């Protein structure tokens, strides 16, 4: 297998494309993706909501996850979104904040939320700010959109580039290895070599971000030595 054959489902409005993708995955037991023009209850990470204004892209892919680890899927999805943003805004300074937040000129332009459906399928929910972005954010950084960066496009066109990038990365990962994807991630990593803080459930780990291993764990040099983290959120400087 070098790509995944997804069935497409379109909706005008949903509470969350992640919910619908999980329901449909349980019903059909095959790879699919769900797109909505609007979400009434879009979810983000860390219990946040995701502003879901019409014109932006809201899509959730469902697949069984075979072939890669959870961390590798997570990083690969961020690379696919980063390449999509760069396709439309080739001049922009685009970076990936581990594991898969894509920032353009330091502003959050997309978000990815991984969940599991009841049948065990992975649900990869992606939001990309295409035509607009929230003016106020509850995170320490501003938000961005492709339109604000000068791109003239729409959610459907962004989705088709995202699918091409995702499938191309899958063929690399399946036919070769995760290593080329790790390299692309490293070449575009936010704060590589700098001091960062990672918030986990019960602690904040602080140290220098020195890289990513082949399992997509973050490598941090702390005062206690080298640590490998497989979950957590890098805090923005102002958080
Ligand atoms: C984040 O906090 O950065 C993740 C945001 C994920 C938003 C997307 S929009 C499509 C899908 N449906 C949701 O309810 N959330 C994800």
Coordinates of N, CA and C and ligand atoms in Angstrom, one line a residue:
X1 N 0.8 -1.2 0.0 CA 0.0 0.0 0.0 C 0.9 1.3 0.0
X2 N 0.6 2.2 -1.0 CA 1.4 3.4 -0.9 C 0.5 4.6 -0.8
X3 N -0.8 4.4 -0.8 CA -1.7 5.5 -0.5 C -3.0 4.9 0.1
X4 N -3.9 5.8 0.5 CA -5.2 5.3 1.1 C -6.3 5.8 0.2
X5 N -7.2 5.0 -0.1 CA -8.4 5.4 -0.9 C -9.5 5.8 0.0
X6 N -9.8 7.1 0.0 CA -10.8 7.7 0.9 C -12.1 7.9 0.2
X7 N -13.2 7.7 0.9 CA -14.5 8.1 0.3 C -14.9 9.5 0.9
X8 N -15.4 10.4 0.1 CA -15.7 11.7 0.5 C -17.1 11.9 0.9
X9 N -17.4 12.6 2.0 CA -18.7 13.0 2.5 C -18.7 14.5 2.7
X10 N -19.7 15.2 2.1 CA -19.8 16.7 2.2 C -21.1 17.1 3.0
X11 N -20.9 18.1 3.8 CA -22.1 18.6 4.6 C -22.0 20.1 4.6
X12 N -23.2 20.8 4.7 CA -23.2 22.2 4.9 C -22.8 22.6 6.3
X13 N -23.4 21.9 7.3 CA -23.1 22.2 8.7 C -23.1 21.0 9.5
X14 N -22.1 20.9 10.4 CA -22.0 19.8 11.4 C -21.6 20.4 12.7
X15 N -21.9 19.7 13.8 CA -21.3 20.2 15.1 C -19.8 20.1 15.0
X16 N -19.3 19.0 14.6 CA -17.8 18.8 14.4 C -17.6 17.7 13.4
X17 N -16.7 18.0 12.4 CA -16.4 17.0 11.4 C -15.8 15.7 12.0
X18 N -15.1 15.9 13.2 CA -14.6 14.7 13.9 C -15.7 13.8 14.3
X19 N -16.8 14.3 14.8 CA -17.9 13.5 15.3 C -18.4 12.7 14.2
X20 N -18.7 13.4 13.0 CA -19.3 12.7 11.9 C -18.4 11.7 11.3
X21 N -17.1 12.0 11.2 CA -16.2 11.0 10.6 C -16.1 9.8 11.5
X22 N -16.2 10.0 12.8 CA -16.1 8.8 13.8 C -17.4 8.0 13.6
X23 N -18.5 8.6 13.5 CA -19.8 7.8 13.3 C -19.7 7.1 11.9
X24 N -19.3 7.8 10.9 CA -19.3 7.1 9.6 C -18.2 6.0 9.5
X25 N -17.1 6.2 10.2 CA -16.1 5.2 10.2 C -16.6 3.9 10.8
X26 N -17.4 4.0 11.9 CA -18.0 2.9 12.6 C -19.0 2.2 11.7
X27 N -19.7 3.0 10.9 CA -20.8 2.5 10.0 C -20.2 1.7 8.8
X28 N -19.2 2.4 8.2 CA -18.7 1.8 6.9 C -17.4 1.0 7.0
X29 N -16.7 1.2 8.1 CA -15.4 0.5 8.4 C -14.4 0.6 7.2
X30 N -14.4 1.8 6.6 CA -13.4 2.0 5.6 C -12.9 3.4 5.6
X31 N -11.8 3.7 5.0 CA -11.2 5.1 5.0 C -12.2 6.1 4.4
X32 N -12.3 7.2 5.0 CA -13.2 8.3 4.4 C -12.8 9.6 5.0
X33 N -13.3 10.7 4.4 CA -13.2 12.0 5.0 C -14.5 12.8 4.9
X34 N -14.7 13.6 5.9 CA -15.9 14.4 6.0 C -15.5 15.9 6.0
X35 N -16.2 16.6 5.1 CA -15.9 18.1 5.0 C -17.2 18.8 5.3
X36 N -17.1 19.9 6.1 CA -18.3 20.7 6.3 C -17.9 22.2 6.0
X37 N -19.0 22.9 5.5 CA -18.8 24.3 5.3 C -18.7 25.1 6.6
X38 N -19.5 24.6 7.6 CA -19.5 25.3 8.9 C -19.5 24.2 10.0
X39 N -19.0 24.6 11.2 CA -19.1 23.7 12.3 C -19.7 24.6 13.4
X40 N -20.7 24.0 14.2 CA -21.3 24.7 15.3 C -20.6 24.5 16.6
X41 N -19.8 23.4 16.6 CA -19.1 23.1 17.9 C -17.7 22.5 17.6
X42 N -16.9 23.2 16.8 CA -15.6 22.7 16.4 C -14.7 22.6 17.7
X43 N -14.0 21.5 17.8 CA -13.1 21.3 18.9 C -11.7 21.5 18.6
X44 N -10.9 22.0 19.6 CA -9.5 22.1 19.4 C -8.8 21.2 20.5
X45 N -7.5 21.3 20.6 CA -6.8 20.5 21.6 C -6.9 21.2 22.9
X46 N -6.6 20.5 24.0 CA -6.6 21.0 25.3 C -8.0 21.6 25.7
X47 N -9.0 20.9 25.2 CA -10.4 21.4 25.6 C -10.8 22.7 25.0
X48 N -10.1 23.2 24.0 CA -10.5 24.5 23.5 C -11.5 24.3 22.4
X49 N -12.2 25.4 22.0 CA -13.1 25.3 20.9 C -12.3 25.8 19.7
X50 N -12.8 25.5 18.5 CA -12.1 25.9 17.3 C -13.1 26.8 16.5
X51 N -12.8 28.1 16.4 CA -13.7 29.0 15.6 C -13.9 28.5 14.2
X52 N -15.1 28.3 13.8 CA -15.4 27.6 12.5 C -16.2 28.5 11.6
X53 N -15.6 29.5 11.1 CA -16.3 30.5 10.2 C -16.3 30.0 8.8
X54 N -17.5 30.2 8.1 CA -17.6 29.7 6.8 C -16.5 30.3 5.9
X55 N -16.0 29.5 5.0 CA -14.9 29.9 4.1 C -13.6 29.2 4.4
X56 N -13.5 28.8 5.7 CA -12.3 28.1 6.1 C -12.5 26.6 5.9
X57 N -11.5 25.8 6.0 CA -11.5 24.4 5.7 C -11.7 23.6 7.1
X58 N -12.7 22.7 7.1 CA -12.9 21.8 8.2 C -13.0 20.4 7.7
X59 N -12.1 19.6 7.9 CA -12.1 18.3 7.3 C -11.6 17.2 8.4
X60 N -12.2 16.1 8.4 CA -11.7 15.0 9.2 C -11.6 13.7 8.4
X61 N -10.4 13.2 8.5 CA -10.1 11.9 7.8 C -10.2 10.8 8.8
X62 N -10.8 9.6 8.4 CA -10.8 8.4 9.2 C -10.1 7.3 8.5
X63 N -9.2 6.6 9.2 CA -8.5 5.5 8.6 C -8.0 4.6 9.8
X64 N -7.6 3.4 9.4 CA -7.3 2.5 10.5 C -5.9 2.7 11.2
X65 N -5.1 3.5 10.6 CA -3.8 3.8 11.2 C -2.7 2.8 11.1
X66 N -2.9 1.7 10.3 CA -1.9 0.7 10.2 C -0.7 1.3 9.5
X67 N 0.5 0.8 9.8 CA 1.7 1.2 9.1 C 2.5 2.3 9.8
X68 N 1.9 3.2 10.6 CA 2.7 4.2 11.3 C 2.2 4.3 12.8
X69 N 3.1 4.8 13.6 CA 2.7 5.0 15.0 C 1.8 6.2 15.2
X70 N 1.2 6.4 16.3 CA 0.4 7.6 16.5 C 1.2 8.8 16.4
X71 N 2.4 8.8 16.9 CA 3.3 10.0 16.9 C 3.7 10.3 15.4
X72 N 3.9 9.3 14.6 CA 4.3 9.5 13.2 C 3.1 10.0 12.4
X73 N 1.9 9.5 12.7 CA 0.7 10.1 12.0 C 0.6 11.6 12.3
X74 N 0.8 11.9 13.6 CA 0.6 13.2 14.0 C 1.6 14.2 13.3
X75 N 2.9 13.8 13.3 CA 3.9 14.6 12.7 C 3.7 14.7 11.1
X76 N 3.4 13.5 10.5 CA 3.1 13.5 9.1 C 2.0 14.5 8.7
X77 N 0.9 14.5 9.5 CA -0.2 15.4 9.2 C 0.3 16.9 9.2
X78 N 1.1 17.2 10.2 CA 1.6 18.6 10.3 C 2.4 18.9 9.1
X79 N 3.2 18.0 8.6 CA 4.1 18.2 7.4 C 3.2 18.4 6.2
X80 N 2.1 17.6 6.1 CA 1.2 17.8 4.9 C 0.5 19.2 5.0
X81 N 0.1 19.6 6.2 CA -0.5 21.0 6.2 C 0.5 22.1 6.0
X82 N 1.7 21.9 6.5 CA 2.8 22.9 6.3 C 3.0 23.0 4.8
X83 N 3.1 21.9 4.1 CA 3.4 21.9 2.6 C 2.2 22.6 1.9
X84 N 1.0 22.3 2.4 CA -0.2 22.9 1.7 C -0.2 24.5 1.9
X85 N 0.2 24.9 3.1 CA 0.2 26.4 3.4 C 1.3 27.0 2.5
X86 N 2.4 26.3 2.4 CA 3.5 26.8 1.5 C 3.2 26.8 0.1
X87 N 2.4 25.9 -0.4 CA 1.9 25.8 -1.8 C 1.2 27.1 -2.1
X88 N 0.3 27.6 -1.2 CA -0.5 28.8 -1.5 C 0.3 30.1 -1.1
X89 N 1.2 30.0 -0.2 CA 1.9 31.2 0.3 C 3.4 30.9 0.2
X90 N 4.0 30.8 -1.0 CA 5.4 30.3 -1.1 C 6.4 31.3 -0.4
X91 N 6.0 32.5 -0.3 CA 6.9 33.5 0.3 C 6.9 33.5 1.9
X92 N 5.8 32.9 2.4 CA 5.6 33.0 3.9 C 6.6 32.2 4.7
X93 N 6.9 32.7 5.9 CA 7.8 32.0 6.8 C 6.9 31.0 7.5
X94 N 6.9 29.7 7.2 CA 6.0 28.7 7.7 C 6.8 27.7 8.6
X95 N 6.3 27.5 9.7 CA 7.0 26.5 10.6 C 6.0 25.5 11.3
X96 N 6.6 24.4 11.7 CA 5.7 23.4 12.4 C 6.1 23.4 13.9
X97 N 5.1 23.6 14.7 CA 5.4 23.5 16.2 C 4.9 22.2 16.6
X98 N 5.8 21.4 17.2 CA 5.6 20.0 17.5 C 4.3 19.8 18.3
X99 N 3.5 18.8 18.0 CA 3.8 17.9 16.9 C 3.3 18.4 15.5
X100 N 2.2 19.2 15.5 CA 1.7 19.5 14.1 C 0.9 20.8 14.0
X101 N 1.2 21.8 14.9 CA 0.7 23.1 14.7 C 1.4 23.8 13.6
X102 N 0.7 24.4 12.6 CA 1.4 25.1 11.6 C 1.3 26.6 11.8
X103 N 2.4 27.3 11.8 CA 2.5 28.7 12.1 C 3.0 29.4 10.8
X104 N 2.3 30.5 10.5 CA 2.8 31.4 9.4 C 3.2 32.7 9.9
X105 N 4.4 33.1 9.7 CA 4.9 34.4 10.4 C 4.6 34.4 11.9
X106 N 4.7 33.2 12.5 CA 4.4 33.1 13.9 C 3.0 33.0 14.3
X107 N 2.0 33.1 13.4 CA 0.6 33.1 13.7 C 0.0 31.7 13.4
X108 N -0.9 31.3 14.2 CA -1.5 29.9 14.0 C -2.4 30.0 12.8
X109 N -2.2 29.2 11.8 CA -3.0 29.2 10.6 C -3.8 27.9 10.5
X110 N -3.5 26.9 11.3 CA -4.2 25.7 11.2 C -4.1 24.9 12.6
X111 N -5.0 23.9 12.7 CA -4.9 23.1 13.9 C -5.3 21.7 13.5
X112 N -4.8 20.7 14.2 CA -5.0 19.3 13.9 C -5.4 18.6 15.2
X113 N -6.5 17.9 15.2 CA -7.0 17.2 16.4 C -7.2 15.7 16.1
X114 N -6.3 14.9 16.7 CA -6.4 13.4 16.5 C -7.3 12.8 17.6
X115 N -8.2 12.0 17.2 CA -9.1 11.3 18.2 C -9.2 9.9 17.7
X116 N -9.8 9.0 18.5 CA -10.1 7.6 18.1 C -11.6 7.4 18.0
X117 N -12.0 6.7 16.9 CA -13.5 6.4 16.8 C -13.7 5.1 17.6
X118 N -14.9 4.7 17.9 CA -15.2 3.5 18.7 C -14.7 2.2 18.0
X119 N -14.6 2.3 16.7 CA -14.0 1.1 16.0 C -12.5 1.0 16.0
X120 N -11.9 2.0 16.6 CA -10.4 2.0 16.7 C -9.8 2.9 15.6
X121 N -10.6 3.3 14.6 CA -10.0 4.1 13.5 C -9.5 5.4 14.1
X122 N -8.4 6.0 13.5 CA -7.9 7.3 13.8 C -8.8 8.3 13.1
X123 N -9.1 9.4 13.9 CA -9.8 10.5 13.3 C -8.8 11.7 13.3
X124 N -8.5 12.1 12.1 CA -7.5 13.2 12.0 C -8.3 14.5 11.5
X125 N -8.6 15.3 12.4 CA -9.4 16.5 12.1 C -8.5 17.7 11.9
X126 N -8.7 18.3 10.7 CA -7.8 19.4 10.3 C -8.6 20.7 10.0
X127 N -8.2 21.8 10.6 CA -8.8 23.1 10.3 C -7.7 24.0 9.7
X128 N -8.0 24.6 8.6 CA -7.1 25.5 8.0 C -7.8 26.9 7.8
X129 N -7.2 27.9 8.3 CA -7.8 29.3 8.1 C -7.6 29.7 6.6
X130 N -8.6 29.7 5.8 CA -8.4 30.0 4.4 C -8.8 31.4 4.1
X131 N -10.0 31.8 4.4 CA -10.5 33.2 4.0 C -10.4 34.1 5.2
X132 N -10.5 33.6 6.4 CA -10.5 34.5 7.6 C -9.9 33.8 8.8
X133 N -9.6 34.6 9.8 CA -9.0 34.0 11.1 C -9.6 34.8 12.2
X134 N -9.6 34.2 13.4 CA -10.1 34.9 14.6 C -9.2 36.1 14.9
X135 N -9.8 37.2 15.2 CA -9.0 38.4 15.6 C -8.4 38.3 17.0
X136 N -9.2 37.6 17.8 CA -8.8 37.5 19.2 C -8.5 36.0 19.4
X137 N -7.4 35.7 20.1 CA -7.2 34.2 20.4 C -6.9 34.1 21.9
X138 N -7.2 32.9 22.5 CA -6.9 32.7 23.9 C -5.5 32.1 24.1
X139 N -4.8 31.9 23.0 CA -3.5 31.4 23.1 C -2.5 32.6 23.1
X140 N -1.3 32.3 23.3 CA -0.3 33.5 23.4 C 0.0 34.1 22.1
X141 N -0.4 33.5 21.0 CA 0.0 34.1 19.7 C -1.2 34.4 18.8
X142 N -1.0 35.3 17.8 CA -2.1 35.6 16.9 C -2.5 34.5 16.0
X143 N -3.6 34.7 15.3 CA -4.0 33.7 14.3 C -3.7 34.3 12.9
X144 N -3.6 33.5 11.9 CA -3.3 33.9 10.5 C -4.3 33.2 9.6
X145 N -4.4 33.6 8.4 CA -5.2 32.9 7.3 C -4.4 33.1 6.0
X146 N -4.8 32.1 5.1 CA -4.1 32.2 3.8 C -4.5 33.5 3.1
X147 N -5.8 33.9 3.2 CA -6.2 35.2 2.5 C -5.4 36.4 3.1
X148 N -5.2 36.4 4.4 CA -4.4 37.5 5.0 C -3.0 37.5 4.5
X149 N -2.5 36.4 4.1 CA -1.1 36.3 3.5 C -1.1 36.5 2.0
X150 N -2.3 36.8 1.4 CA -2.3 37.2 0.0 C -2.7 36.1 -0.9
X151 N -3.1 34.9 -0.4 CA -3.5 33.8 -1.3 C -4.9 34.0 -1.7
X152 N -5.2 33.8 -3.0 CA -6.5 33.8 -3.5 C -7.0 32.4 -3.8
X153 N -7.7 31.8 -2.9 CA -8.1 30.4 -3.0 C -9.3 30.2 -2.2
X154 N -9.8 28.9 -2.2 CA -11.0 28.6 -1.4 C -10.8 27.3 -0.7
X155 N -11.7 26.9 0.2 CA -11.5 25.7 1.0 C -11.4 24.5 0.2
X156 N -12.1 24.4 -0.9 CA -12.1 23.2 -1.7 C -10.8 23.0 -2.4
X157 N -10.2 24.1 -2.9 CA -8.9 24.0 -3.6 C -7.8 23.6 -2.5
X158 N -7.9 24.2 -1.4 CA -7.0 23.9 -0.3 C -7.1 22.4 0.1
X159 N -8.3 21.9 0.1 CA -8.5 20.5 0.5 C -7.8 19.6 -0.6
X160 N -8.0 20.0 -1.9 CA -7.4 19.1 -2.9 C -5.9 19.1 -2.8
X161 N -5.3 20.2 -2.5 CA -3.8 20.2 -2.4 C -3.4 19.5 -1.1
X162 N -4.2 19.6 0.0 CA -3.9 18.9 1.2 C -3.9 17.4 1.0
X163 N -4.9 16.9 0.2 CA -5.0 15.5 0.0 C -3.8 15.0 -0.9
X164 N -3.4 15.8 -1.9 CA -2.2 15.4 -2.7 C -1.0 15.3 -1.8
X165 N -0.8 16.3 -0.9 CA 0.4 16.4 -0.1 C 0.4 15.2 0.9
X166 N -0.8 14.9 1.5 CA -0.9 13.8 2.4 C -0.6 12.5 1.7
X167 N -1.2 12.3 0.6 CA -1.0 11.0 -0.1 C 0.5 10.8 -0.6
X168 N 1.1 12.0 -1.0 CA 2.5 11.9 -1.4 C 3.4 11.5 -0.2
X169 N 3.1 12.1 1.0 CA 3.9 11.7 2.2 C 3.6 10.3 2.6
X170 N 2.4 9.8 2.4 CA 2.1 8.4 2.8 C 2.9 7.5 1.9
X171 N 3.0 7.8 0.6 CA 3.8 6.9 -0.3 C 5.2 6.9 0.1
X172 N 5.8 8.0 0.5 CA 7.1 8.0 1.0 C 7.3 7.2 2.3
X173 N 6.3 7.4 3.2 CA 6.4 6.7 4.5 C 6.2 5.2 4.3
X174 N 5.3 4.8 3.4 CA 5.0 3.4 3.3 C 6.1 2.7 2.4
X175 N 6.5 3.4 1.3 CA 7.4 2.8 0.4 C 8.9 2.8 0.8
X176 N 9.2 3.9 1.6 CA 10.6 4.1 2.0 C 10.6 3.9 3.6
X177 N 10.5 5.0 4.3 CA 10.5 5.0 5.7 C 10.0 6.3 6.2
X178 N 10.0 6.5 7.5 CA 9.5 7.7 8.1 C 10.7 8.8 8.1
X179 N 11.9 8.3 7.8 CA 13.0 9.2 7.9 C 12.9 10.5 7.0
X180 N 12.5 10.4 5.7 CA 12.4 11.6 4.9 C 11.4 12.6 5.5
X181 N 10.4 12.1 6.1 CA 9.3 13.0 6.7 C 9.9 13.6 8.0
X182 N 10.6 12.9 8.8 CA 11.3 13.4 9.9 C 12.2 14.6 9.5
X183 N 12.9 14.4 8.4 CA 13.9 15.4 7.9 C 13.1 16.7 7.5
X184 N 12.0 16.5 6.8 CA 11.2 17.7 6.4 C 10.7 18.4 7.7
X185 N 10.3 17.6 8.6 CA 9.8 18.3 9.9 C 10.9 19.1 10.5
X186 N 12.1 18.4 10.6 CA 13.2 19.1 11.2 C 13.6 20.4 10.5
X187 N 13.6 20.3 9.2 CA 14.0 21.5 8.4 C 13.0 22.7 8.6
X188 N 11.8 22.4 9.2 CA 10.8 23.5 9.3 C 10.4 23.6 10.8
X189 N 11.2 23.1 11.7 CA 10.7 23.0 13.1 C 10.8 24.4 13.8
X190 N 9.7 24.7 14.5 CA 9.6 25.9 15.3 C 10.5 25.7 16.5
X191 N 11.4 26.7 16.7 CA 12.3 26.7 17.9 C 13.3 25.6 18.1
X192 N 13.7 25.0 16.9 CA 14.7 24.0 17.0 C 16.0 24.7 17.5
X193 N 16.7 24.0 18.5 CA 17.9 24.6 19.1 C 17.6 25.6 20.2
X194 N 16.4 25.9 20.4 CA 16.1 27.0 21.4 C 15.5 26.4 22.6
X195 N 15.4 27.2 23.7 CA 14.8 26.8 24.9 C 13.3 26.8 24.8
X196 N 12.7 25.7 25.2 CA 11.2 25.6 25.2 C 10.7 25.0 26.5
X197 N 9.4 25.2 26.7 CA 8.7 24.6 27.8 C 7.5 23.7 27.2
X198 N 7.4 22.5 27.6 CA 6.4 21.6 27.2 C 5.5 21.3 28.3
X199 N 4.2 21.6 28.1 CA 3.2 21.3 29.2 C 2.7 19.9 29.0
X200 N 2.9 19.1 30.1 CA 2.2 17.8 30.1 C 1.2 17.8 31.2
X201 N 0.5 16.6 31.4 CA -0.6 16.6 32.4 C -0.2 17.1 33.7
X202 N 0.9 16.6 34.2 CA 1.3 16.9 35.6 C 2.6 17.7 35.8
X203 N 3.2 18.1 34.6 CA 4.4 18.8 34.8 C 4.7 19.7 33.5
X204 N 5.7 20.6 33.7 CA 6.1 21.3 32.6 C 7.6 21.0 32.4
X205 N 8.0 20.5 31.2 CA 9.4 20.1 31.0 C 10.0 21.3 30.3
X206 N 11.2 21.6 30.7 CA 11.9 22.8 30.1 C 13.3 22.3 29.7
X207 N 13.7 22.7 28.5 CA 15.0 22.4 28.0 C 15.2 22.9 26.5
X208 N 16.3 22.4 25.9 CA 16.5 22.8 24.6 C 16.0 21.8 23.6
X209 N 15.2 22.3 22.6 CA 14.7 21.3 21.6 C 15.8 20.9 20.7
X210 N 16.2 19.6 20.7 CA 17.3 19.2 19.9 C 16.9 18.4 18.7
X211 N 15.7 17.9 18.7 CA 15.3 17.2 17.5 C 14.1 16.3 17.7
X212 N 14.0 15.3 16.8 CA 12.8 14.4 16.7 C 13.4 13.0 16.4
X213 N 12.9 12.0 17.1 CA 13.5 10.7 16.8 C 12.6 10.0 15.7
X214 N 13.0 8.8 15.3 CA 12.2 8.1 14.2 C 10.8 7.8 14.6
X215 N 10.5 7.7 15.9 CA 9.2 7.4 16.4 C 8.4 8.7 16.5
X216 N 9.0 9.8 16.2 CA 8.3 11.1 16.2 C 8.3 11.7 17.7
X217 N 9.1 11.1 18.6 CA 9.2 11.7 19.9 C 10.0 13.0 19.8
X218 N 9.7 14.0 20.7 CA 10.5 15.2 20.7 C 11.7 14.9 21.6
X219 N 12.9 15.4 21.2 CA 14.1 15.2 21.9 C 14.4 16.5 22.6
X220 N 14.5 16.5 23.9 CA 14.8 17.7 24.7 C 16.0 17.5 25.6
X221 N 16.9 18.4 25.6 CA 18.0 18.3 26.5 C 17.6 19.2 27.7
X222 N 17.4 18.5 28.9 CA 17.0 19.2 30.1 C 18.2 19.1 31.1
X223 N 18.0 19.7 32.2 CA 19.0 19.7 33.3 C 19.3 18.3 33.7
X224 N 18.3 17.4 33.5 CA 18.5 16.0 33.9 C 19.1 15.1 32.8
X225 N 19.3 15.6 31.6 CA 19.8 14.8 30.5 C 18.8 14.8 29.4
X226 N 19.0 13.9 28.4 CA 18.2 13.8 27.2 C 16.8 13.2 27.5
X227 N 15.8 13.9 27.2 CA 14.4 13.3 27.4 C 13.7 13.2 26.1
X228 N 12.9 12.1 26.0 CA 12.1 11.9 24.8 C 10.6 12.0 25.2
X229 N 9.9 12.9 24.6 CA 8.5 13.2 24.9 C 7.6 12.7 23.8
X230 N 6.6 11.9 24.2 CA 5.6 11.5 23.2 C 4.3 12.2 23.3
X231 N 4.1 13.1 24.2 CA 2.9 13.9 24.2 C 3.2 15.2 24.9
X232 N 2.3 16.2 24.8 CA 2.5 17.5 25.5 C 2.4 18.6 24.4
X233 N 2.3 19.8 24.9 CA 2.2 20.9 24.0 C 3.3 21.9 24.3
X234 N 4.0 22.3 23.3 CA 5.1 23.3 23.5 C 4.3 24.6 23.8
X235 N 4.7 25.3 24.9 CA 4.0 26.5 25.2 C 4.6 27.7 24.4
X236 N 3.7 28.5 24.0 CA 4.1 29.8 23.3 C 4.8 30.6 24.4
X237 N 5.7 31.5 23.9 CA 6.4 32.3 24.9 C 5.5 33.0 25.9
X238 N 4.4 33.4 25.4 CA 3.5 34.3 26.3 C 2.5 33.5 27.1
X239 N 2.5 32.1 27.0 CA 1.6 31.3 27.8 C 2.0 31.2 29.2
Ligands
LIG1 C1 -6.0 22.7 17.7 O1 -6.4 23.0 18.8 O2 -5.1 23.3 17.2 C2 -6.8 21.7 16.9 C3 -7.9 22.3 16.1 C4 -8.6 21.2 15.2 C5 -9.8 21.8 14.5 C6 -10.3 20.9 13.5 S1 -11.5 21.6 12.4 C7 -12.0 20.1 11.8 C8 -12.0 19.1 12.9 N1 -13.3 19.2 13.6 C9 -13.1 19.6 14.9 O3 -14.1 19.8 15.7 N2 -11.9 19.9 15.1 C10 -11.0 19.6 14.0

